[in-house]
Coordinates of C-alpha atoms in Angstrom, one line a residue:
Chain A
Q4 CA -44.3 89.0 -57.9
Q5 CA -45.8 85.8 -56.9
Q6 CA -43.7 82.9 -58.5
V7 CA -46.6 80.3 -58.5
R8 CA -50.3 81.0 -59.0
Q9 CA -53.2 78.5 -58.4
S10 CA -56.8 78.4 -59.6
P11 CA -59.5 78.0 -58.3
Q12 CA -59.2 79.1 -54.9
S13 CA -61.7 76.5 -53.8
L14 CA -63.4 73.7 -55.7
T15 CA -66.3 71.5 -54.8
V16 CA -66.9 68.4 -56.6
W17 CA -69.2 65.3 -56.2
E18 CA -67.7 62.0 -55.2
G19 CA -66.7 60.0 -58.4
E20 CA -66.1 63.1 -60.5
T21 CA -62.9 64.4 -61.6
A22 CA -61.4 67.4 -59.8
I23 CA -58.9 69.8 -61.9
L24 CA -56.6 71.9 -60.1
N25 CA -54.5 74.4 -62.2
C26 CA -51.2 76.1 -61.6
S27 CA -48.9 78.5 -63.5
Y28 CA -45.5 79.7 -62.9
E29 CA -43.2 82.6 -63.7
D30 CA -39.7 81.5 -63.8
S31 CA -38.8 79.4 -66.6
T32 CA -35.6 78.0 -64.7
F33 CA -38.1 76.1 -62.5
N34 CA -37.6 72.4 -63.1
Y35 CA -39.2 70.6 -60.5
F36 CA -43.1 70.8 -59.6
P37 CA -44.4 69.2 -56.4
W38 CA -47.9 69.1 -55.3
Y39 CA -48.5 69.1 -51.5
Q40 CA -51.8 67.9 -49.7
Q41 CA -52.6 69.2 -46.4
F42 CA -55.6 68.2 -44.1
P43 CA -57.2 70.5 -41.5
G44 CA -54.7 70.6 -38.3
E45 CA -51.8 69.0 -40.3
G46 CA -48.8 70.1 -42.1
P47 CA -48.6 69.6 -45.9
A48 CA -47.2 66.5 -47.3
L49 CA -45.8 65.6 -50.7
L50 CA -48.7 64.1 -52.8
I51 CA -47.0 63.9 -56.3
S52 CA -44.5 65.7 -58.3
I53 CA -43.1 65.9 -61.7
R54 CA -39.9 67.2 -63.3
S55 CA -39.9 69.6 -66.4
V56 CA -38.5 66.8 -68.7
S57 CA -41.9 65.2 -68.5
D58 CA -45.3 66.2 -69.5
K59 CA -47.2 63.8 -67.4
K60 CA -46.9 62.0 -64.1
E61 CA -49.4 59.5 -63.0
D62 CA -50.0 58.0 -59.5
G63 CA -53.2 56.0 -58.9
R64 CA -56.0 58.4 -59.1
F65 CA -53.7 61.4 -59.2
T66 CA -52.1 62.8 -62.5
I67 CA -50.1 65.8 -63.2
F68 CA -50.2 67.3 -66.7
F69 CA -47.3 69.7 -67.6
N70 CA -47.1 72.2 -70.5
K71 CA -43.5 73.8 -70.4
R72 CA -44.1 76.2 -73.4
E73 CA -47.0 77.7 -71.5
K74 CA -45.6 77.4 -68.1
K75 CA -48.7 75.7 -66.9
L76 CA -49.7 72.5 -65.1
S77 CA -52.6 70.8 -63.6
L78 CA -53.5 68.1 -61.0
H79 CA -56.4 65.8 -62.0
I80 CA -58.0 63.7 -59.3
T81 CA -60.1 61.2 -61.0
D82 CA -62.9 59.3 -59.1
S83 CA -62.7 61.9 -56.2
Q84 CA -63.4 60.7 -52.6
P85 CA -64.6 62.5 -49.6
G86 CA -61.3 61.6 -48.0
D87 CA -59.5 63.6 -50.9
S88 CA -61.1 66.7 -49.1
A89 CA -58.0 68.9 -48.3
T90 CA -56.0 72.0 -49.5
Y91 CA -53.6 71.3 -52.4
F92 CA -50.6 73.4 -53.1
C93 CA -48.8 73.7 -56.4
A94 CA -45.0 74.4 -55.8
A95 CA -41.9 74.8 -58.0
S96 CA -38.3 74.9 -57.6
E97 CA -34.9 74.6 -59.3
S98 CA -32.0 72.8 -58.0
N99 CA -31.3 74.6 -54.5
N100 CA -34.0 73.0 -52.8
R101 CA -35.9 76.3 -52.4
I102 CA -39.6 75.5 -53.0
F103 CA -42.0 78.3 -53.9
F104 CA -45.5 77.6 -53.1
G105 CA -48.9 78.7 -54.7
D106 CA -51.7 79.8 -52.3
G107 CA -53.5 76.5 -52.4
T108 CA -56.8 75.2 -53.9
Q109 CA -59.3 74.2 -51.1
L110 CA -61.0 71.0 -52.5
V111 CA -64.3 69.6 -51.2
V112 CA -65.7 66.4 -52.3
K113 CA -69.4 65.9 -51.3
P114 CA -70.7 62.3 -50.9
Chain B
E22 CA -40.5 58.0 -41.8
A23 CA -39.6 61.5 -41.6
A24 CA -40.1 63.0 -38.2
V25 CA -40.5 66.8 -37.6
T26 CA -41.9 68.1 -34.4
Q27 CA -42.8 71.5 -33.2
S28 CA -43.4 72.9 -29.9
P29 CA -45.5 74.5 -28.6
R30 CA -48.5 73.4 -30.7
N31 CA -50.4 76.4 -29.5
K32 CA -49.4 79.7 -28.1
V33 CA -51.0 82.9 -26.8
A34 CA -48.6 85.8 -26.6
V35 CA -49.0 89.5 -25.5
T36 CA -48.1 92.4 -27.9
G37 CA -44.4 93.4 -27.4
G38 CA -43.5 89.9 -25.7
K39 CA -40.8 87.6 -26.8
V40 CA -41.9 84.4 -28.3
T41 CA -39.9 81.4 -29.3
L42 CA -41.1 78.5 -31.5
S43 CA -39.1 75.3 -31.6
C44 CA -38.6 72.6 -34.1
N45 CA -36.8 69.4 -33.9
Q46 CA -36.3 66.8 -36.9
T47 CA -34.7 63.4 -36.4
N48 CA -34.1 62.8 -40.1
N49 CA -30.5 64.1 -40.2
H50 CA -31.6 66.6 -42.9
N51 CA -29.3 69.7 -43.5
N52 CA -31.8 72.1 -44.6
M53 CA -34.5 73.3 -42.4
Y54 CA -37.4 75.9 -42.9
W55 CA -39.9 78.1 -41.2
Y56 CA -43.2 79.1 -42.9
R57 CA -46.2 81.0 -41.9
Q58 CA -49.4 80.1 -43.4
D59 CA -52.4 82.5 -43.5
T60 CA -55.7 82.4 -45.3
G61 CA -55.3 83.5 -49.0
H62 CA -51.5 83.5 -48.8
G63 CA -50.6 79.8 -48.8
L64 CA -46.9 79.0 -47.4
R65 CA -44.7 81.9 -47.0
L66 CA -40.9 81.4 -46.2
I67 CA -39.5 83.3 -43.3
H68 CA -36.0 81.8 -42.5
Y69 CA -34.1 78.8 -43.7
S70 CA -30.9 77.1 -43.0
Y71 CA -28.5 74.9 -44.5
G72 CA -26.9 73.5 -41.4
A73 CA -26.0 74.1 -37.9
G74 CA -24.8 77.7 -37.2
S75 CA -26.3 79.0 -40.7
T76 CA -29.6 81.0 -41.1
E77 CA -30.9 82.6 -44.2
K78 CA -33.5 85.1 -44.8
G79 CA -36.5 84.0 -46.7
D80 CA -39.3 86.1 -48.3
I81 CA -40.8 87.6 -45.2
P82 CA -38.0 87.8 -42.6
D83 CA -39.0 91.3 -40.9
G84 CA -39.8 91.0 -37.2
Y85 CA -38.4 87.4 -37.0
K86 CA -34.9 85.8 -36.0
A87 CA -34.0 82.3 -36.5
S88 CA -31.5 80.1 -34.7
R89 CA -30.0 76.6 -35.8
P90 CA -27.7 75.4 -32.8
S91 CA -27.7 71.9 -34.2
Q92 CA -28.4 69.5 -37.0
E93 CA -31.7 68.7 -35.2
N94 CA -33.1 72.1 -33.9
F95 CA -34.2 75.1 -35.8
S96 CA -35.9 77.9 -33.7
L97 CA -38.0 81.0 -34.7
I98 CA -37.7 83.9 -32.6
L99 CA -40.2 86.9 -32.3
E100 CA -38.4 89.4 -30.2
L101 CA -41.2 92.0 -30.1
A102 CA -44.4 90.1 -31.1
T103 CA -47.2 91.9 -32.8
P104 CA -50.8 90.9 -33.7
S105 CA -49.9 91.0 -37.3
Q106 CA -47.8 87.8 -36.5
T107 CA -50.7 85.9 -35.5
S108 CA -50.6 82.9 -37.8
V109 CA -50.0 79.3 -38.1
Y110 CA -46.1 78.5 -38.3
F111 CA -44.8 75.4 -40.0
C112 CA -41.4 74.1 -39.8
A113 CA -39.9 71.9 -42.6
S114 CA -36.8 69.7 -43.1
G115 CA -35.3 68.6 -46.5
D116 CA -32.1 66.9 -47.6
A117 CA -29.5 68.9 -49.1
G118 CA -28.0 67.9 -52.2
G119 CA -30.8 66.4 -53.7
A120 CA -31.9 68.8 -56.5
H121 CA -35.6 67.8 -56.1
A122 CA -35.7 66.9 -52.5
E123 CA -38.8 66.6 -50.5
Q124 CA -39.8 68.8 -47.6
F125 CA -41.1 67.3 -44.6
F126 CA -43.4 69.3 -42.6
G127 CA -44.2 69.5 -38.9
P128 CA -47.7 69.7 -37.4
G129 CA -47.6 73.5 -37.1
T130 CA -47.8 75.9 -34.2
R131 CA -50.8 78.2 -34.0
L132 CA -49.5 81.5 -32.5
T133 CA -52.2 84.2 -31.4
V134 CA -50.9 87.5 -30.4
L135 CA -53.3 89.9 -28.4

């Protein structure tokens, strides 16, 4: 059973628009939710994360919205730039440092 | 800055051959991980380690072995490579003890098994 699910699989937006990437999880014991960003030919790198005690985390143009009751979260990228084009992985973990990754959303931002 | 390196970066192997993928980290992290990435499957955990001498099975360990001879080095071994193991492999390291520790990834190794 897949622990973390992401949608859509791919997303195309125009420069300046807001991209919304969705994520849901199965295990209610998960309490930490990082998002990783991966550019072609590189390894993933941590972009932003949220703990389950919060319902929102903002870092510049990137915002995570978290709904614990529904076991859902989303990543909003405002004023999207072509340089944001990448694959975004939603992930979840509890306290043992084991991270479960979703299958990723491939984002393309058109100029 | 975290530094995780992998070698080789690209590898072509023959079916039935032995392949060793190497990973080195200079962060003094206790935990290290091996993932494979395939289109449509995201990152899947193969093996991981909590420190020198320890290896643990992840979600897809069949056909793979791991070795952690030191804090810095973690290897992934394919004793009898098969075409289904063609993939991109990522190594990562992370701090133990931190409940929400970040994982730092290497640049990946692209393996093709013919």
